[in-house]
Short mmCIF file of C-alpha atoms and ligand atoms in Angstrom, two decimals:
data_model
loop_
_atom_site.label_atom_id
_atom_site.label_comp_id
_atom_site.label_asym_id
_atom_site.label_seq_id
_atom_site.Cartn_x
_atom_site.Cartn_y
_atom_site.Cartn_z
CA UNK A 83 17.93 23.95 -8.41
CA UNK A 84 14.86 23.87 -10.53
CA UNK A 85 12.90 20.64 -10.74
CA UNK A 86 12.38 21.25 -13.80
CA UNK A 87 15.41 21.44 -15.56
CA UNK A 88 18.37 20.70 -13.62
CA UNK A 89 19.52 24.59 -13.88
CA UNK A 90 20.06 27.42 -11.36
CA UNK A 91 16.66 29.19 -10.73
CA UNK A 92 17.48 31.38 -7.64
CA UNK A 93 20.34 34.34 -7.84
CA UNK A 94 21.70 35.88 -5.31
CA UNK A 95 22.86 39.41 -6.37
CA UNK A 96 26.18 41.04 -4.52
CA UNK A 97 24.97 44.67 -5.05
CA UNK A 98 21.64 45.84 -5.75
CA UNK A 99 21.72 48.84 -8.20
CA UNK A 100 20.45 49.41 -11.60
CA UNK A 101 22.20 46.64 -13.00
CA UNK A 102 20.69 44.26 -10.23
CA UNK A 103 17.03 46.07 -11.16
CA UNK A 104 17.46 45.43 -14.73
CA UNK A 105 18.73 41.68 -14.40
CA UNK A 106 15.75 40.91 -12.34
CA UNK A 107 13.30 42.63 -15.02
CA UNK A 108 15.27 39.56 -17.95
CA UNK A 109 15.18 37.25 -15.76
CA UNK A 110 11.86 36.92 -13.67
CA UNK A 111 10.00 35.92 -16.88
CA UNK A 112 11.97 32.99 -17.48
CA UNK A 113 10.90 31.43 -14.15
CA UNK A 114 14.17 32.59 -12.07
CA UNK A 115 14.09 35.14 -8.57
CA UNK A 116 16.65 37.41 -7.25
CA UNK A 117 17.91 38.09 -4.15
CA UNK A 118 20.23 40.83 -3.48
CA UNK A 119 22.52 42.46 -0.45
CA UNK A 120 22.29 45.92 -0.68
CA UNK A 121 23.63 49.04 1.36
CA UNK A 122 21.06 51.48 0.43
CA UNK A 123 17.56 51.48 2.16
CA UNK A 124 16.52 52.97 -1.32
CA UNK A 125 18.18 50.03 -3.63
CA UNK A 126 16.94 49.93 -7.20
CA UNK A 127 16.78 46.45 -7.34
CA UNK A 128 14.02 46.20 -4.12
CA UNK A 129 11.33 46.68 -6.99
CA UNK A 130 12.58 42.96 -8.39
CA UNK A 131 13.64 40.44 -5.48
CA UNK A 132 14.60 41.03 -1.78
CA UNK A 133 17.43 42.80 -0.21
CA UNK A 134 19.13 41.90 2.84
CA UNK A 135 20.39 45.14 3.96
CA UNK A 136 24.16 45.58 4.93
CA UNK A 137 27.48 45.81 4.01
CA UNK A 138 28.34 43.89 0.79
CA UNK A 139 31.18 42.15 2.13
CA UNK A 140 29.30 41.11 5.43
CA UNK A 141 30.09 37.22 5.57
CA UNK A 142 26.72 37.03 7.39
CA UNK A 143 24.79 38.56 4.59
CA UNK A 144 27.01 36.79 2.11
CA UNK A 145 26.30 33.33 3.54
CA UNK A 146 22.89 33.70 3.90
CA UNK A 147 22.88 35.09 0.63
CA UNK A 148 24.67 32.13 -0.58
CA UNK A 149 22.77 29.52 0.84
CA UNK A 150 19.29 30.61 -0.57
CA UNK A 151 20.66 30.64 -3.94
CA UNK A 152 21.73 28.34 -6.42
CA UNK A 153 23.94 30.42 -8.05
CA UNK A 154 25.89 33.58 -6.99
CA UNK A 155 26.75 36.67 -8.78
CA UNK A 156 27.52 40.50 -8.69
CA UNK A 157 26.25 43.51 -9.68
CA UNK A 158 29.31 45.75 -8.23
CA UNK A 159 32.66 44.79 -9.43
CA UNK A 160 34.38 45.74 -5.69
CA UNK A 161 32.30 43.14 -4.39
CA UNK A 162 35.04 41.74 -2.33
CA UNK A 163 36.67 38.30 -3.89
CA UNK A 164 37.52 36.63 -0.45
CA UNK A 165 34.20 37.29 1.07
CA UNK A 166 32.57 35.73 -1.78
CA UNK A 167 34.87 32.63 -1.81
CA UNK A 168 34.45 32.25 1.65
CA UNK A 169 30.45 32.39 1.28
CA UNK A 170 30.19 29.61 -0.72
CA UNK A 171 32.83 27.08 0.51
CA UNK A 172 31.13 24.07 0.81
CA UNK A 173 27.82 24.72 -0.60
CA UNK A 174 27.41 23.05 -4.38
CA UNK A 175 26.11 26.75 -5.95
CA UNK A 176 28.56 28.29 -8.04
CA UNK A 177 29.82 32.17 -8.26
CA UNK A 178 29.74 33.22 -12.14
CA UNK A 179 31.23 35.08 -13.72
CA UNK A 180 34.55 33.30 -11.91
CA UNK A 181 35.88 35.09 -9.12
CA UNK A 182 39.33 35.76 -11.12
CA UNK A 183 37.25 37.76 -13.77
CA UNK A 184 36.38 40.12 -10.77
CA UNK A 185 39.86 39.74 -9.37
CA UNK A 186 40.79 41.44 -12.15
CA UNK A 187 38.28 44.07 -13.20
CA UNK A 188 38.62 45.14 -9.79
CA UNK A 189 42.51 46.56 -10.19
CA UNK A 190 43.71 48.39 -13.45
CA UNK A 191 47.30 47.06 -13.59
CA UNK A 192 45.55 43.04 -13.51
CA UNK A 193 43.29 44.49 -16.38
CA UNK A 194 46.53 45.57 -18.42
CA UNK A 195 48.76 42.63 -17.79
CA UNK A 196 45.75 40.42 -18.71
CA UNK A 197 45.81 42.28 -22.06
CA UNK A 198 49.81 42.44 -22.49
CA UNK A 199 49.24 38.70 -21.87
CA UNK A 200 46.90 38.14 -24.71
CA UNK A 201 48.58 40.65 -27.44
CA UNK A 202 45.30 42.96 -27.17
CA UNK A 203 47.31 46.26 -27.40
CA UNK A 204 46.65 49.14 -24.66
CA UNK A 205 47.62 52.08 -23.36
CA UNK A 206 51.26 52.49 -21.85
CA UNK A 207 51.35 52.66 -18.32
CA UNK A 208 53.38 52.05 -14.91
CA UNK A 209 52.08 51.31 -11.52
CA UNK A 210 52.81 54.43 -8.91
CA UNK A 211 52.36 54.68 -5.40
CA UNK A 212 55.16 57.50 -4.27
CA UNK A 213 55.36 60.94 -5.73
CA UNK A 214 59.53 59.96 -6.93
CA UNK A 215 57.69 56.85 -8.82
CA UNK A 216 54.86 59.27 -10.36
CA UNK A 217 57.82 61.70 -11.60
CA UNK A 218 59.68 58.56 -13.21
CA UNK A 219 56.75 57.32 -14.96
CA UNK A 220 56.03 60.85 -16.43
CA UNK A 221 59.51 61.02 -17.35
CA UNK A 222 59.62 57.60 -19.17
CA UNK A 223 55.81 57.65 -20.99
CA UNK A 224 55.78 61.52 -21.20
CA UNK A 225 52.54 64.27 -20.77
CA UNK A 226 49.83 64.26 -20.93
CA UNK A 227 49.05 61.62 -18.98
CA UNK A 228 45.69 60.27 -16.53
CA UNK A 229 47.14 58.90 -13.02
CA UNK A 230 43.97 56.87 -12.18
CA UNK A 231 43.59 54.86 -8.72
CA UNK A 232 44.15 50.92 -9.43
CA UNK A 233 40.29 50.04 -7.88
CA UNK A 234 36.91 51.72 -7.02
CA UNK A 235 36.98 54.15 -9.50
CA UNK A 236 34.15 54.69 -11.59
CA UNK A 237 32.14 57.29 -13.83
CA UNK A 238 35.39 59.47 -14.29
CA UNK A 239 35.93 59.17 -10.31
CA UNK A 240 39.59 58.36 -8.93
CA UNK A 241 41.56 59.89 -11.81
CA UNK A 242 43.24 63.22 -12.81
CA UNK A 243 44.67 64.19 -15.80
CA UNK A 244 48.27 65.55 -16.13
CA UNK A 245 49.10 68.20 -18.92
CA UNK A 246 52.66 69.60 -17.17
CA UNK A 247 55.57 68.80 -14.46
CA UNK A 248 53.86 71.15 -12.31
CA UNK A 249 51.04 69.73 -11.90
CA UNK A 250 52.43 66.19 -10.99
CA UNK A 251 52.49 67.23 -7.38
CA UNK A 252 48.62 67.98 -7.04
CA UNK A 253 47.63 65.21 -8.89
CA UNK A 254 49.24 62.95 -6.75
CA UNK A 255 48.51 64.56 -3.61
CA UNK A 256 44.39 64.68 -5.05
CA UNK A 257 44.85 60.24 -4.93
CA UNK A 258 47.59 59.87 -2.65
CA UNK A 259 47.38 56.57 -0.31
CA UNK A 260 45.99 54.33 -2.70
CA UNK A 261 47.68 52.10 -5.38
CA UNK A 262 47.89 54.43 -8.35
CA UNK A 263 48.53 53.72 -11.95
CA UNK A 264 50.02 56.49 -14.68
CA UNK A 265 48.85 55.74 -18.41
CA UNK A 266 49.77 57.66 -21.34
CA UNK A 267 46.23 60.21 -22.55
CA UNK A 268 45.22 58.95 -25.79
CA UNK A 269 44.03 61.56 -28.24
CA UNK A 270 41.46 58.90 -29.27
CA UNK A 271 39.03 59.45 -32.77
CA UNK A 272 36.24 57.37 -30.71
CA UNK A 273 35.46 55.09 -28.04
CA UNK A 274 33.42 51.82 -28.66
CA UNK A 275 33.02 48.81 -26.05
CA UNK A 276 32.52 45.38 -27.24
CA UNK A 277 30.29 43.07 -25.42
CA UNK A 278 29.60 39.49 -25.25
CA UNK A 279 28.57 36.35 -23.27
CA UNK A 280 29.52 33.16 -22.72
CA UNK A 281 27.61 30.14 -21.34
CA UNK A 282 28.72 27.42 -18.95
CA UNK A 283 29.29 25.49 -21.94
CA UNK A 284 31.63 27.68 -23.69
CA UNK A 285 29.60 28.47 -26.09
CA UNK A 286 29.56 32.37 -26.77
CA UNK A 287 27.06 35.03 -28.21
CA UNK A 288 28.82 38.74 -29.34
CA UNK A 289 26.80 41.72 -29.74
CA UNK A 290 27.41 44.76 -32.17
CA UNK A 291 30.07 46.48 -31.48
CA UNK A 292 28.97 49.77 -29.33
CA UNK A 293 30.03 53.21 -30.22
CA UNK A 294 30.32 55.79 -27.02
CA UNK A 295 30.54 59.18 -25.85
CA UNK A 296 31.34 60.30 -22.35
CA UNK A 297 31.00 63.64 -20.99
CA UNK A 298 33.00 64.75 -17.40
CA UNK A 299 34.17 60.91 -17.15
CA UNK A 300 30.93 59.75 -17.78
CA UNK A 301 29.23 57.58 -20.31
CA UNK A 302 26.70 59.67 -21.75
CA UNK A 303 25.32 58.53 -24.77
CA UNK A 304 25.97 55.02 -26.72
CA UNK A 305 25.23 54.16 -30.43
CA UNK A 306 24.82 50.90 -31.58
CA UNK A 307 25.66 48.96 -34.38
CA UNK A 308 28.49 50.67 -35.04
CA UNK A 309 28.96 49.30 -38.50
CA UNK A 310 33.05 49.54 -38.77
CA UNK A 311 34.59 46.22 -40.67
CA UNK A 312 37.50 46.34 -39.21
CA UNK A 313 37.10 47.57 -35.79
CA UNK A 314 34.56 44.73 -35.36
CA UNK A 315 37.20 42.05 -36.11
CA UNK A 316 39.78 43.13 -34.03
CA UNK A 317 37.25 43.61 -30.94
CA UNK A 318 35.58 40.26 -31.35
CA UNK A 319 38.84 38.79 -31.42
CA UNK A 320 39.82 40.56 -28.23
CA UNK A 321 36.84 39.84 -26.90
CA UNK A 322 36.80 36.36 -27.31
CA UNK A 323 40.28 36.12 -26.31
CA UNK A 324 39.54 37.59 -22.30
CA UNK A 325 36.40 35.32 -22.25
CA UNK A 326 38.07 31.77 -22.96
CA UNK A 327 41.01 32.91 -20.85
CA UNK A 328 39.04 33.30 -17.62
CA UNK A 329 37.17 30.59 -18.55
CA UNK A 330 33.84 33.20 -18.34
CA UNK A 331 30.29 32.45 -17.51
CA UNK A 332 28.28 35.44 -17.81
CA UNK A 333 28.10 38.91 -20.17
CA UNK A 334 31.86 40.50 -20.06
CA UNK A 335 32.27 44.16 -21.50
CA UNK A 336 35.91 45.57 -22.77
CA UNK A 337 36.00 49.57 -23.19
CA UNK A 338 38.59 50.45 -25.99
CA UNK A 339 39.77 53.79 -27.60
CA UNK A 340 40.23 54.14 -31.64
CA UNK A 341 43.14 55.66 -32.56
CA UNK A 342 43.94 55.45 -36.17
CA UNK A 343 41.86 52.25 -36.98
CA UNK A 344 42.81 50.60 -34.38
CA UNK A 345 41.94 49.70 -31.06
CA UNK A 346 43.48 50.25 -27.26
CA UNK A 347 41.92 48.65 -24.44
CA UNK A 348 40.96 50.80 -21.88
CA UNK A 349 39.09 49.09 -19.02
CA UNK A 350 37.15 46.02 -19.06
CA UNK A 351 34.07 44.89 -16.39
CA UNK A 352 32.69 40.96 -15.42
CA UNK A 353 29.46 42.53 -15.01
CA UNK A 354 26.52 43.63 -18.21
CA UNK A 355 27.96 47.13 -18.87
CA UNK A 356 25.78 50.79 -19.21
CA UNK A 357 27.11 50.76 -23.06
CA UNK A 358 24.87 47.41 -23.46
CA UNK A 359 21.58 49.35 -22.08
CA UNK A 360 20.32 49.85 -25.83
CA UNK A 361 20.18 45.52 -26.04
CA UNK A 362 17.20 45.75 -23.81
CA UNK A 363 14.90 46.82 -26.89
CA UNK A 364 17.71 47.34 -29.57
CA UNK A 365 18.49 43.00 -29.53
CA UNK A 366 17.01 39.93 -30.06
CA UNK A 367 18.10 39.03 -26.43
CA UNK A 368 19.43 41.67 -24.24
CA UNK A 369 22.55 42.02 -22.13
CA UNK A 370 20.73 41.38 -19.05
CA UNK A 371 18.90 38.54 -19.86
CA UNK A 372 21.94 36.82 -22.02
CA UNK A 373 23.90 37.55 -18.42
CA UNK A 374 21.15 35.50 -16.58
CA UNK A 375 21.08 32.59 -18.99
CA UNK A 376 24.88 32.09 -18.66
CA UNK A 377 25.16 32.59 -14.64
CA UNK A 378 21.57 29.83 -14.64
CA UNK A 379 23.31 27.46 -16.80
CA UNK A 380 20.93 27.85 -19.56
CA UNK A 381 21.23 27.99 -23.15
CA UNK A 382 22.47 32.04 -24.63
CA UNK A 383 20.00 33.67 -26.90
CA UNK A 384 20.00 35.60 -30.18
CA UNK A 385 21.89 38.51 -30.22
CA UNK A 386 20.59 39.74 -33.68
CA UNK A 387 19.56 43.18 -33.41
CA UNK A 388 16.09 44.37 -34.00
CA UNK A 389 17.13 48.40 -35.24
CA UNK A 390 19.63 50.97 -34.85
CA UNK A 391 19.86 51.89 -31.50
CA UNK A 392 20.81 55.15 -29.67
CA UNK A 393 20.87 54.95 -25.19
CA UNK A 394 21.02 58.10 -23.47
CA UNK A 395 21.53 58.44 -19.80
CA UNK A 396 19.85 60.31 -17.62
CA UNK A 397 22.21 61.81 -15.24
CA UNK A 398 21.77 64.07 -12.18
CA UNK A 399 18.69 65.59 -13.40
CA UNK A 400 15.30 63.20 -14.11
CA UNK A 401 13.73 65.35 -17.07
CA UNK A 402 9.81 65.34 -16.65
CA UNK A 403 8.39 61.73 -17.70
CA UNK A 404 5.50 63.58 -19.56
CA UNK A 405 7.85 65.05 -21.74
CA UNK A 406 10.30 61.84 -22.22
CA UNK A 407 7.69 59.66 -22.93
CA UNK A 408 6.29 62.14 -25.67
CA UNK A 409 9.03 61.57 -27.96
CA UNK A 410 7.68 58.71 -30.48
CA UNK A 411 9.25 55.49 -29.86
CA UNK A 412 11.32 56.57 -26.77
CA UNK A 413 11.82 53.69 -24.41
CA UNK A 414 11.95 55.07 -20.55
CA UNK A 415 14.01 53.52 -17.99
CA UNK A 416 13.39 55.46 -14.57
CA UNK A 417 16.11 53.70 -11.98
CA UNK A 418 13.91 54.98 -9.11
CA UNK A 419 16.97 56.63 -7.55
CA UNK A 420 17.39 60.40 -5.67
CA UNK A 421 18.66 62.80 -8.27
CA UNK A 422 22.47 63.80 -6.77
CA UNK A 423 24.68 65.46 -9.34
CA UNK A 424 26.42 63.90 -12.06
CA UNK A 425 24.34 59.97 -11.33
CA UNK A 426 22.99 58.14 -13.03
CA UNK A 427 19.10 57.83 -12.44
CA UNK A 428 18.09 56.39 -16.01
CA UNK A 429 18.39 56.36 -19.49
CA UNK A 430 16.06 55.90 -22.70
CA UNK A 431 16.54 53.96 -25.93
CA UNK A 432 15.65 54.80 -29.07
CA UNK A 433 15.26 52.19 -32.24
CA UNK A 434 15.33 53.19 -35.87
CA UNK A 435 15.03 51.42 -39.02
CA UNK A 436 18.13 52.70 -40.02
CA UNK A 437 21.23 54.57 -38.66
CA UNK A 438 20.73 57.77 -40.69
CA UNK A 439 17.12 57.52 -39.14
CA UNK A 440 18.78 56.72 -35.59
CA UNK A 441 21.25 59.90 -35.92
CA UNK A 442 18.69 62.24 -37.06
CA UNK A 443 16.59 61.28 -33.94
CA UNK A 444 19.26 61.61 -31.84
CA UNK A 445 20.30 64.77 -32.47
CA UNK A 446 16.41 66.08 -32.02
CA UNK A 447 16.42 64.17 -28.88
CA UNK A 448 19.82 66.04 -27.58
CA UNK A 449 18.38 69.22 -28.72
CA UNK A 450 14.89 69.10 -26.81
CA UNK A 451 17.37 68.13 -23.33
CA UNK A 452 19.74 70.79 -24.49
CA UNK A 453 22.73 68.35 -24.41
CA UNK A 454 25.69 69.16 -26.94
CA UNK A 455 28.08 66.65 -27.59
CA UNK A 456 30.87 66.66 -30.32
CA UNK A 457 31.12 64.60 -33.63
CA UNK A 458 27.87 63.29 -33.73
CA UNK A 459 27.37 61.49 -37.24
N1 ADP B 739 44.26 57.43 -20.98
C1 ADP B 739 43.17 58.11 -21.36
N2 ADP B 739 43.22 58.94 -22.42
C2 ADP B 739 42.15 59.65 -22.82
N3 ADP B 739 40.95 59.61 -22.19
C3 ADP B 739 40.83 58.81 -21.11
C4 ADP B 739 41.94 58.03 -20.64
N4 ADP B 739 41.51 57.33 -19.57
C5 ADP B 739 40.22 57.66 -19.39
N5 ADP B 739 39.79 58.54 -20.30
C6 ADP B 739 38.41 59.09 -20.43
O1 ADP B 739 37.72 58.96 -19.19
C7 ADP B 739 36.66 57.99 -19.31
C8 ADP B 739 36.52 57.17 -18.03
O2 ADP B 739 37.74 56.50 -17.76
P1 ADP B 739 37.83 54.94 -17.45
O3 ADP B 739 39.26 54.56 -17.43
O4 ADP B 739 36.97 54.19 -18.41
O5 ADP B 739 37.29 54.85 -15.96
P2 ADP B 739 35.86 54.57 -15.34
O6 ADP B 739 34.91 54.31 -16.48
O7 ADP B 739 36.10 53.36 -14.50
O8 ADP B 739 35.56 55.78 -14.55
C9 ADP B 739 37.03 57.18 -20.53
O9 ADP B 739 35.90 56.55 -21.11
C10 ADP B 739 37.63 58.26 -21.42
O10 ADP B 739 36.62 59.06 -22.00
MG1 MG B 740 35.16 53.23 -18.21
#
């Protein structure tokens, strides 16, 4: 605890990737340090706080981890809920967000019934885990449909979409052994994510609402504020809805589809999300450093934004810095990972003084990387 004021200053990070990086780089100048357990030799977040290297559900690493913090948190949403309870039994730091947020962000059929439960409306689904069950659910939501696995998947990873009975068969053999769910494939308009934090006080701050576009599965480019009336009230009110029910300490995104004006949640994470990225220099207080506050028991910040905001990612391929960095008012954000195909090493931000300003730099931005991607405003 700091002396100072009573709150959390040391965090201790489950997972030690970009996200971890990027919390350390909001929250060092406000007096707090990070700790992290990491797998990789090569973690991101190394550049901002230590990492004990190992497994992240080592309950060596995890205690040790707990007991040099004052609070405990997660960069990874598989980080593994009993290891973490067991870490901190006994010891007064808290985990935030609460372990049942990650409980449920870690399995698709918790993140649906949690919806059903609230009246947020989302896609129609059953749980499989036999080929007979997969062939039911088919027959009773109809094609085409995604079968995704329940947990770990990510980027696109885990799921394959079904257009015809005859490809049931391969699709289930592709995920076979692992807790499968079958959802109905939404011919969505768009995709926007809503994001938002709330302190240990219950007091919340919600951002813009995001709009996104995903290539291959994964998140490619996000624009923000998406200026839509009416899909802002409905996903505040959903939003709002998840965090008081999990009584939530920390930033908590919700992924949704737009079909006809209205919206379907897709996935949701406990964690700050890639769609937030453009907060960093696009709000008055960013995602990262919002998440921080909440988790150290201090006060949320503005979440005013300062522009109109477009966040690429950088995926597979690093283009040359020289020739980022020569784009006026590009923002660079250079993960420090090895390039692998289809990962995510960075992304850049830009911020205009107004959307049609935002979109027309966009689009020159796309066409210098030589990235096409469809109904752009
Ligand atoms: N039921 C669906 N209908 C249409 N597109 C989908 C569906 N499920 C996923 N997608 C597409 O795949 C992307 C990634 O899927 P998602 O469920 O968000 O998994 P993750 O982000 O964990 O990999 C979505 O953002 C969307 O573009
Ligand atoms: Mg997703």
């Amino acid at each position: 605890m700091s002396r100072r004021t009573g709150s959390a200053s040391r965090i201790g990070i489950v997972g030690g990737g970009q996200l971890g990086r990027m919390l350390g780089l909001a929250g060092i100048p406000l007096g707090l340090s990070f700790r992290f357990v990491d797998t990789g030799a090569d973690s991101p977040a190394a550049a901002v706080g230590e990492v004990l290297p190992g497994p992240l559900d080592d309950p060596r690493l995890l205690r040790q981890l707990a007991r040099g913090s004052d609070v405990l948190s997660f960069d990874w949403e598989n980080a593994s809920v009993a290891a973490l309870a067991r870490a901190t039994r006994g010891l007064r730091g808290r985990i935030a967000p609460p372990l049942r947020a990650l409980a449920v962000g870690q399995d698709r059929l918790n993140e649906k019934r949690l919806f059903e439960r609230l009246g947020i409306p989302t896609t129609r689904y059953a749980a499989v885990s036999t080929l007979p069950q997969l062939r039911r659910a088919v027959a009773r939501i109809g094609l085409p449909g995604v079968l995704k696995t329940r947990s770990f998947g990510y980027d696109g990873k885990g799921q394959a979409v079904i257009c015809s009975a005859e490809e049931i068969p391969a699709a289930f053999r592709s995920l076979e052994g692992a807790p499968l769910l079958y959802e109905e494939y939404v011919p969505f308009e768009s995709e926007v994510s809503a994001l938002g934090a709330r302190a240990v006080d219950g007091s919340e701050a919600i951002y813009p609402l995001t709009r996104n576009w995903h290539q291959h599965g994964i998140l490619r480019l996000s624009l923000a504020p998406w200026e839509d009336a009416a899909l802002v009230r409905q996903a505040t009110r959903h939003l709002r809805a998840v965090l008081d029910d999990l009584d939530y300490v920390g930033l908590l995104a919700i992924e949704f589809f737009v079909r006809k004006g209205r919206l379907y949640a897709n996935e949701l994470a406990p964690r700050v999300h890639n769609s937030g990225h453009w907060t960093i220099e696009g709000s008055e207080t960013s995602q990262f450093e919002n998440h921080v506050r909440a988790i150290a028991g201090l006060p949320l910040g503005n979440v005013a934004s300062r522009g109109h905001c477009a966040m690429l990612n950088l995926i597979g391929r690093m283009p040359p810095r020289a020739e980022l960095l020569a784009v006026p008012g590009l923002h660079l954000h250079d993960y420090d990972k090895a390039p692998r195909p289809g990962r995510k090493l960075g992304h850049c931000t830009l911020v205009a003084a107004s959307a049609t300003e935002r979109n027309r730099r966009t689009r020159a931005l796309l066409q210098a990387l030589a990235l096409k991607l469809p109904d752009l405003p």
